[in-house]
Tab-separated table of C-alpha atoms and ligand atoms in Angstrom:
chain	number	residue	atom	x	y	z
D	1	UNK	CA	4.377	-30.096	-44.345
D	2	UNK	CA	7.215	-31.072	-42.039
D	3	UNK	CA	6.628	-29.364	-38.599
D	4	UNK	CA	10.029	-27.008	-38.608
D	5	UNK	CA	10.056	-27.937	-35.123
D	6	UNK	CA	10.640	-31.638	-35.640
D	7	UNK	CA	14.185	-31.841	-34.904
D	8	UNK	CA	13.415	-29.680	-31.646
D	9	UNK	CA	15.048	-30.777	-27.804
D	10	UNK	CA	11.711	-31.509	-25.655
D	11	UNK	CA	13.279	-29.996	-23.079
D	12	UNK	CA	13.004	-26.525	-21.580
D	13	UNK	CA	14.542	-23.739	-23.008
D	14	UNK	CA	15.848	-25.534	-26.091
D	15	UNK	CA	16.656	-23.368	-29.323
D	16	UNK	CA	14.076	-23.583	-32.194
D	17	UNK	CA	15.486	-22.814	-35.777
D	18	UNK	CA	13.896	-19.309	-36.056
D	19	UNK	CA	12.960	-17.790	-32.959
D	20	UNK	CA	10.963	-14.560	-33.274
D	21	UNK	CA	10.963	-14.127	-29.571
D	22	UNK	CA	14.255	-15.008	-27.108
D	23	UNK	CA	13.586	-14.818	-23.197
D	24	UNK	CA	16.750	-14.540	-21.203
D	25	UNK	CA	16.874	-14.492	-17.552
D	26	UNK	CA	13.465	-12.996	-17.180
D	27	UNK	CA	12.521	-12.813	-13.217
D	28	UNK	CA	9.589	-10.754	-11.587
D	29	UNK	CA	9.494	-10.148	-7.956
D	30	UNK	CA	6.404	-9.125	-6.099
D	31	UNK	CA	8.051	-8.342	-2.076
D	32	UNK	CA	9.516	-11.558	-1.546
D	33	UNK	CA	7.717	-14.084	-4.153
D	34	UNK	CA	8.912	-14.349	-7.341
D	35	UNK	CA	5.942	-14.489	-9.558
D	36	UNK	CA	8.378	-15.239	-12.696
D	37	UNK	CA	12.022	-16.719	-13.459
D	38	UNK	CA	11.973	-17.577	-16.762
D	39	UNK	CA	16.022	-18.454	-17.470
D	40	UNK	CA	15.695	-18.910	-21.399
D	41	UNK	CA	12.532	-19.363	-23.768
D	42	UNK	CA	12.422	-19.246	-27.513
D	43	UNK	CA	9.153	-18.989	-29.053
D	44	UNK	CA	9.909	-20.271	-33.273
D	45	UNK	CA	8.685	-18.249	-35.919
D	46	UNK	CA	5.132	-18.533	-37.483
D	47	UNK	CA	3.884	-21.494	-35.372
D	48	UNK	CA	1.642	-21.712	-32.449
D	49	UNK	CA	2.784	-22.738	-28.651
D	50	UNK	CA	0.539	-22.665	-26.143
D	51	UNK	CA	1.476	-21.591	-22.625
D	52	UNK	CA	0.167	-23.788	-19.854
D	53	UNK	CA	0.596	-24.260	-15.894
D	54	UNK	CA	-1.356	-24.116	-13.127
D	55	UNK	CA	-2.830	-21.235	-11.502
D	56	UNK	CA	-0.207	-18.969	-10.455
D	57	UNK	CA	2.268	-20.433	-12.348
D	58	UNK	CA	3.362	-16.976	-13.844
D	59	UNK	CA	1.512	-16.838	-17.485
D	60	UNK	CA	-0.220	-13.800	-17.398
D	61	UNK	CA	2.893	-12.306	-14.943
D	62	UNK	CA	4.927	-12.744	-17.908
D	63	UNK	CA	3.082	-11.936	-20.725
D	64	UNK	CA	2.572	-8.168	-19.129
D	65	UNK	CA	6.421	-8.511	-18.858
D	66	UNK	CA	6.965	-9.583	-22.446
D	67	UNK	CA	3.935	-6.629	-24.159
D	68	UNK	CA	5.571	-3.615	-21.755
D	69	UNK	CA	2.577	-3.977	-19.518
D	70	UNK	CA	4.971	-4.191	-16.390
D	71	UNK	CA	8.748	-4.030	-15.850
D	72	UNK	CA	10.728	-6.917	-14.857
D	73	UNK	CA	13.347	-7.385	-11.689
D	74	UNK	CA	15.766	-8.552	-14.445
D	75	UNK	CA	16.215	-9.881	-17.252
D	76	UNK	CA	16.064	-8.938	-21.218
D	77	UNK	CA	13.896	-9.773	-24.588
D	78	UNK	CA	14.703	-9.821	-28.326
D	79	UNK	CA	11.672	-9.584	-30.850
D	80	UNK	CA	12.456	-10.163	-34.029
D	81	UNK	CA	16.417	-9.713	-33.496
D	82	UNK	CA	16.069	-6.350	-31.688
D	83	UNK	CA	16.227	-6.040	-27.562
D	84	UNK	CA	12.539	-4.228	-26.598
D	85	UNK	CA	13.320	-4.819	-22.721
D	86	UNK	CA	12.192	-1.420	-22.275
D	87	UNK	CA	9.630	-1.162	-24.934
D	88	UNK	CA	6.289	0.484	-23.507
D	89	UNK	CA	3.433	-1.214	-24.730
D	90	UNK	CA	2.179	1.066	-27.522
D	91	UNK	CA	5.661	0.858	-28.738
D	92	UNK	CA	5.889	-2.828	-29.385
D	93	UNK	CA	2.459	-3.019	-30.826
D	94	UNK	CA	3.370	-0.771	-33.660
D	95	UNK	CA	6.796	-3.325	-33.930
D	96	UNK	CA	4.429	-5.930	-34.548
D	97	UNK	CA	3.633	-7.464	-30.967
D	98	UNK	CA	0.080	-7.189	-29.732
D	99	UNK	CA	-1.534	-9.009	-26.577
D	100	UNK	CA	-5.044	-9.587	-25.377
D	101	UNK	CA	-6.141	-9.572	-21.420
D	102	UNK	CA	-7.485	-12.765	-19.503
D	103	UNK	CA	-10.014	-9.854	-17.963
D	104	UNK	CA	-11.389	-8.001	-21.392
D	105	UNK	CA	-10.579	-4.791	-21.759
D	106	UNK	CA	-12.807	-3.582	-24.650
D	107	UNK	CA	-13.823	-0.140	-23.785
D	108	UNK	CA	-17.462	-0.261	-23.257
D	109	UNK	CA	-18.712	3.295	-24.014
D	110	UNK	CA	-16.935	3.795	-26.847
D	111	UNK	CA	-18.516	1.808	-29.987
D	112	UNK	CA	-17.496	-1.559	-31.510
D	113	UNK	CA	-15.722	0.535	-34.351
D	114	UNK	CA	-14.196	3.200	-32.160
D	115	UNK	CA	-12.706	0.435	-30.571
D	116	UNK	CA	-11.064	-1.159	-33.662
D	117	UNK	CA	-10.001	2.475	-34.243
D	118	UNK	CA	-8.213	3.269	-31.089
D	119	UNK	CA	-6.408	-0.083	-32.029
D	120	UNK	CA	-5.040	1.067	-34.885
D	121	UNK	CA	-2.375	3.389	-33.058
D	122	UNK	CA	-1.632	0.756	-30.588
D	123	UNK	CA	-2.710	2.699	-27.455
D	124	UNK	CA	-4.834	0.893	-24.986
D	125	UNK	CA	-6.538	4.133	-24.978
D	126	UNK	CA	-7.972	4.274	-21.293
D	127	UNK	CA	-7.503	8.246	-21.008
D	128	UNK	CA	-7.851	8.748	-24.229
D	129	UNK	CA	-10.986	9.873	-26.560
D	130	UNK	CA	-11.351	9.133	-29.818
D	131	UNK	CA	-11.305	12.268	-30.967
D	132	UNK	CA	-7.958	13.448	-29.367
D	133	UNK	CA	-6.475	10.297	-31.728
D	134	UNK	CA	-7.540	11.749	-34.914
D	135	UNK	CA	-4.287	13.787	-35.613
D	136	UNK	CA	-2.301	10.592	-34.995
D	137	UNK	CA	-4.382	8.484	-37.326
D	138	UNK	CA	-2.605	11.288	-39.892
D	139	UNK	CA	-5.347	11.504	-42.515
D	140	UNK	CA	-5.549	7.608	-42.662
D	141	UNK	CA	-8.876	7.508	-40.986
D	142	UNK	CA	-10.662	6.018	-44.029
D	143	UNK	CA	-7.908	3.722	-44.635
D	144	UNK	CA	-8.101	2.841	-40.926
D	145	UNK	CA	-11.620	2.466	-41.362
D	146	UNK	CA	-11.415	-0.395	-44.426
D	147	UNK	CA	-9.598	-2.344	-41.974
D	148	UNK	CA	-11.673	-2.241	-38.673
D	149	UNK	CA	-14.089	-3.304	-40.841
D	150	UNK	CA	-12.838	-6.026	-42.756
D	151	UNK	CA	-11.890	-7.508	-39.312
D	152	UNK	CA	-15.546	-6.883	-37.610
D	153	UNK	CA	-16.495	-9.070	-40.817
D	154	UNK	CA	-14.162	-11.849	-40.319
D	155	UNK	CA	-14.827	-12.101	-36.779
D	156	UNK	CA	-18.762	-11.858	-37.138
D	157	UNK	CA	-19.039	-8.671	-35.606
D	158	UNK	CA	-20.098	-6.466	-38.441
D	159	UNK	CA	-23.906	-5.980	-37.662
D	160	UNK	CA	-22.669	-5.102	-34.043
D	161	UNK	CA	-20.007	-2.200	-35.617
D	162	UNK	CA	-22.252	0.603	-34.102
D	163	UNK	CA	-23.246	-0.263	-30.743
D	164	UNK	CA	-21.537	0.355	-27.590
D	165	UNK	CA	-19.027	-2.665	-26.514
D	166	UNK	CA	-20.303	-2.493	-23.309
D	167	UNK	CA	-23.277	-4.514	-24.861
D	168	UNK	CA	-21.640	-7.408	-26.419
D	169	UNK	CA	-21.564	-10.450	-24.621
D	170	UNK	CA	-18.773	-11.879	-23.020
D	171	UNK	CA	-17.726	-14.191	-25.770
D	172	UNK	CA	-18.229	-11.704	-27.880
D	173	UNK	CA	-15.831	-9.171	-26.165
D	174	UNK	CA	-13.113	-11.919	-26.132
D	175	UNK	CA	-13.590	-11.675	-29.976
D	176	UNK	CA	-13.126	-8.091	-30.493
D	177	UNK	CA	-10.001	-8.115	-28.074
D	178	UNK	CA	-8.620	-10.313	-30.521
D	179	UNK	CA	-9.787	-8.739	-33.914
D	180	UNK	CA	-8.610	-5.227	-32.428
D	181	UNK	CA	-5.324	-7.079	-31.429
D	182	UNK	CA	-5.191	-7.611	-35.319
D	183	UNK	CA	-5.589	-3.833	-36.226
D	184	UNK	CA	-1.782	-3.327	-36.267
D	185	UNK	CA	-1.065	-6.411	-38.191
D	186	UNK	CA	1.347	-7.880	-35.916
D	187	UNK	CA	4.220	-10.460	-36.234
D	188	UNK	CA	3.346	-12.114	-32.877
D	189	UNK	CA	0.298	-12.320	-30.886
D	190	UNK	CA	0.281	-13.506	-27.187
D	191	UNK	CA	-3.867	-14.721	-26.204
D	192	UNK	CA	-4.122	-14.511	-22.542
D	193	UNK	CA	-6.941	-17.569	-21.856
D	194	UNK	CA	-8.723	-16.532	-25.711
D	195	UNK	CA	-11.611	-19.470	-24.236
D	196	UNK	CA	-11.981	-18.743	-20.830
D	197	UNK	CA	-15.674	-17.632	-20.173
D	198	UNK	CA	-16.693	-18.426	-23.891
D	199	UNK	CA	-19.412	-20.838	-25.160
D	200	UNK	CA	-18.995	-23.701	-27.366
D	201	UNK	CA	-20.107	-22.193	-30.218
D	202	UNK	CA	-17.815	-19.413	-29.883
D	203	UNK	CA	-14.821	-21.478	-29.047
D	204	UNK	CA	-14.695	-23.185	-32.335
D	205	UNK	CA	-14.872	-19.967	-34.264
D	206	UNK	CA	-11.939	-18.681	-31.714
D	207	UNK	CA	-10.123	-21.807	-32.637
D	208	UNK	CA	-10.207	-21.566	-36.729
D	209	UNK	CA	-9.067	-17.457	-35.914
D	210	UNK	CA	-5.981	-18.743	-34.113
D	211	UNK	CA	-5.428	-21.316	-37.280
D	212	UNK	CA	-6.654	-18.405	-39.310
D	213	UNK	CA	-3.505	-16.460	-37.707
D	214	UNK	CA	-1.301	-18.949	-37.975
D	215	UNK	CA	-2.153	-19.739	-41.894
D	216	UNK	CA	-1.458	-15.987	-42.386
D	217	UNK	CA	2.118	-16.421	-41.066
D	218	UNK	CA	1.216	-14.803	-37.487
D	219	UNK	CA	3.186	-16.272	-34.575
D	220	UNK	CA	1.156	-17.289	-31.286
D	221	UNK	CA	1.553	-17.513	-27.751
D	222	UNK	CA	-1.407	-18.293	-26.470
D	223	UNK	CA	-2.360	-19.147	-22.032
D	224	UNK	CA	-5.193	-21.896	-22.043
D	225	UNK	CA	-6.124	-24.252	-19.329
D	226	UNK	CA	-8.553	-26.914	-21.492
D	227	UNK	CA	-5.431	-29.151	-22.410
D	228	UNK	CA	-8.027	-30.556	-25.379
D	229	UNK	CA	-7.693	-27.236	-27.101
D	230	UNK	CA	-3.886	-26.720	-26.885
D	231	UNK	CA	-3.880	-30.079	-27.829
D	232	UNK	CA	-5.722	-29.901	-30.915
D	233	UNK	CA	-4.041	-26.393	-31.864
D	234	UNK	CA	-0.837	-26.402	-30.678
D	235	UNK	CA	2.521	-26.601	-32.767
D	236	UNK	CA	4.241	-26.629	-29.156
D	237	UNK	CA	3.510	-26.825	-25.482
D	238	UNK	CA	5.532	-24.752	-23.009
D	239	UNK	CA	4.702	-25.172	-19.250
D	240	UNK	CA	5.386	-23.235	-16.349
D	241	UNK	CA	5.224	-23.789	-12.595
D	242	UNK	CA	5.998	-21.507	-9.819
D	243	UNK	CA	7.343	-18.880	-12.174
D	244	UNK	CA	9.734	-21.214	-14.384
D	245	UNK	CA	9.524	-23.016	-17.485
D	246	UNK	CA	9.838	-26.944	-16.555
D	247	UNK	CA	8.996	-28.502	-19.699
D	248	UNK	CA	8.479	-28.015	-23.395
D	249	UNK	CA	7.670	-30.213	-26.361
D	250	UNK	CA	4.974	-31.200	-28.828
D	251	UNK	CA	1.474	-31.439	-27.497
D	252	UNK	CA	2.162	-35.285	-27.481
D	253	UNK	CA	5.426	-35.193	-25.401
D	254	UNK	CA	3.687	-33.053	-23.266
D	255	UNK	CA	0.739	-35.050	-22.684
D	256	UNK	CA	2.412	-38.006	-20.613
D	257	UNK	CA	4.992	-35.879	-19.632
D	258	UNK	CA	5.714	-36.698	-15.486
D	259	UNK	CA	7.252	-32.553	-14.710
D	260	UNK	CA	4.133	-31.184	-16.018
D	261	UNK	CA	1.507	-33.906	-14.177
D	262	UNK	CA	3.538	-33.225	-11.046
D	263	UNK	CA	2.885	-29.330	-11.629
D	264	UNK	CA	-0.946	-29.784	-11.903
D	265	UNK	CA	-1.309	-31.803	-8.602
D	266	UNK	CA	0.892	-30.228	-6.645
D	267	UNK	CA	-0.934	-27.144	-7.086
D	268	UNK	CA	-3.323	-26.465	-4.637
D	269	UNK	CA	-5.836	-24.277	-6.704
D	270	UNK	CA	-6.107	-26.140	-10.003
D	271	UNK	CA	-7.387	-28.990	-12.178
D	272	UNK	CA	-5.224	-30.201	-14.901
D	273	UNK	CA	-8.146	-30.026	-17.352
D	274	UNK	CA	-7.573	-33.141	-19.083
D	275	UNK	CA	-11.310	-34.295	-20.059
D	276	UNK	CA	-11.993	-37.565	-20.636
D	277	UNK	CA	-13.606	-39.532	-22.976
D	278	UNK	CA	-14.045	-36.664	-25.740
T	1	ADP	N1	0.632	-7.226	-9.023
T	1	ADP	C1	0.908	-8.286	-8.254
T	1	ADP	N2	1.306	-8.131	-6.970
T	1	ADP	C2	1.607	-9.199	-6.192
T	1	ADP	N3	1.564	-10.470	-6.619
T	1	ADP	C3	1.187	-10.695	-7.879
T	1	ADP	C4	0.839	-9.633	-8.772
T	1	ADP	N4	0.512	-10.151	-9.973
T	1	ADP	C5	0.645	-11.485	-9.846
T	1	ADP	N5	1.043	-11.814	-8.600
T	1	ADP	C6	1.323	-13.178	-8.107
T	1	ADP	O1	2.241	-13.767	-8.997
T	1	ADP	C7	1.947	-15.149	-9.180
T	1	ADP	C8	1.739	-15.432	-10.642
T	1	ADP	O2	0.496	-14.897	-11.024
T	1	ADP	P1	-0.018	-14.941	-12.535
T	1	ADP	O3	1.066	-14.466	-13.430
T	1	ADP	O4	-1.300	-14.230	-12.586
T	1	ADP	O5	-0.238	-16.515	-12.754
T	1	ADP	P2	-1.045	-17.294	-13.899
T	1	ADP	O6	-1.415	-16.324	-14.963
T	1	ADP	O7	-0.105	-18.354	-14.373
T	1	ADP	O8	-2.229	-17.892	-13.221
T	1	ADP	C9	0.734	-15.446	-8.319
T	1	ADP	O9	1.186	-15.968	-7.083
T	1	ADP	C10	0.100	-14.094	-8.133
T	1	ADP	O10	-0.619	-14.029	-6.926
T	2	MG	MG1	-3.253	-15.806	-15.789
């Protein structure tokens, strides 16, 4: 298959042929630092880009921007065509745009089910008991149900269904936040650092989900620092420093690419995560 990205400007902000997501003139300011100023990104349809940059650069600043997690200094979205600037959260994951944390945020005394559950109205849920949803689930419950379950399956955390979250491991949390993500069967997923904190074994099966996703026509953004797995799962590399974008390309372009090396060392706090030899 010919990568629809092919004909593509390695350059930042450069149009893709069917962008389901259009950043324009996206800045955050925290007091006098600004944390994000992101002048144009287009994220194409139905492949996956990984986000990279060093510490600080902005990821995670923006991706609570882009899933109505926190309001930007200025600055507008489109998803799918339609401006959700001021989408709240719950909002744009029943559009079809669901995130995951870098910090977990599986709810730990609620079950591994009741967490799939809560999913499925796209509310984060925090205040919120199950049983207070059950009018907004709107007799689907069983439906609802089928799902959570089917996912638990596919992400090998069926015999755990029952149990309190707050008893999975930490790889294992990272892999509900990501099959609850999936509850609302979204258009585009953005996986804040999916790996971080996760063991090998783990990783792979994280891996073939995110291949999984993109095989089932899912678009993904996803943060990671270990530049052998955007590498190896990556349609296209986007990389920020100090709150812009300052390159794009294929994971090959990338690679050797002197704006992006520069980022890495001149950052005080982080290794470029190039491993060698593997
Ligand atoms: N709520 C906040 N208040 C003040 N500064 C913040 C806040 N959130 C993030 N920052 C700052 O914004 C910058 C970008 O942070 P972040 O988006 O977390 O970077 P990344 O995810 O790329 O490591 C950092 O300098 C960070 O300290
Ligand atoms: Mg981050």
């Amino acid at each position: 298959m010919t990568s629809p990205l092919k004909d593509v400007a390695a350059e930042p902000g450069s149009a893709k042929p069917d962008p389901l997501l259009v950043v324009d003139g996206v800045r955050r300011d925290f007091g006098g630092m600004r944390a994000v100023d992101v002048e144009h990104l287009e994220v194409q349809r139905g492949v996956v880009t990984g986000l990279i940059g060093p510490n600080g650069a902005g990821k995670t600043t923006l991706f609570n921007l882009l899933t109505g997690f926190d309001r930007p200094s200025a600055g507008r979205w489109t998803f799918d065509g339609q401006d959700v600037t001021t989408l709240p959260a719950h909002r744009l994951a029943r559009r079809g745009m669901v995130r995951t944390f870098q910090l977990t945020r599986v709810l730990a005394r609620l079950t591994v089910l009741e967490n799939m559950k809560l999913a499925a109205t796209g509310q984060r849920g925090e205040r919120l008991l199950p049983a207070l949803l059950r009018p907004l689930w709107g007799g689907q419950e069983a439906e609802i149900e089928k799902r959570a379950d089917a996912l638990l399956e596919r992400f090998l955390l069926h015999t755990r269904r029952d149990e309190y979250a707050g008893y999975l491991s930490g790889g294992q949390r990272k892999l509900l936040e990501m099959a609850r993500a999936l509850m609302v069967d979204p258009a585009l997923v953005l996986l804040d650092e999916p790996m971080a904190g996760v063991n090998p074994a783990l990783r792979q099966d994280l891996l073939g989900h995110i291949d999984g996703l993109r095989r089932s026509g899912c678009t993904v953004l996803f943060v990671e620092h270990d530049m052998d797995v955007v590498m190896e799962i990556s349609d296209w590399v986007v990389c920020m420093a100090q709150g812009r974008v300052i390159a794009e390309g294929t994971p090959a372009s990338i690679v050797g690419n002197p704006d992006v090396i520069d980022a890495y060392l001149g950052s005080t706090h982080d290794e470029p995560g190039f491993r060698e030899g593997e």
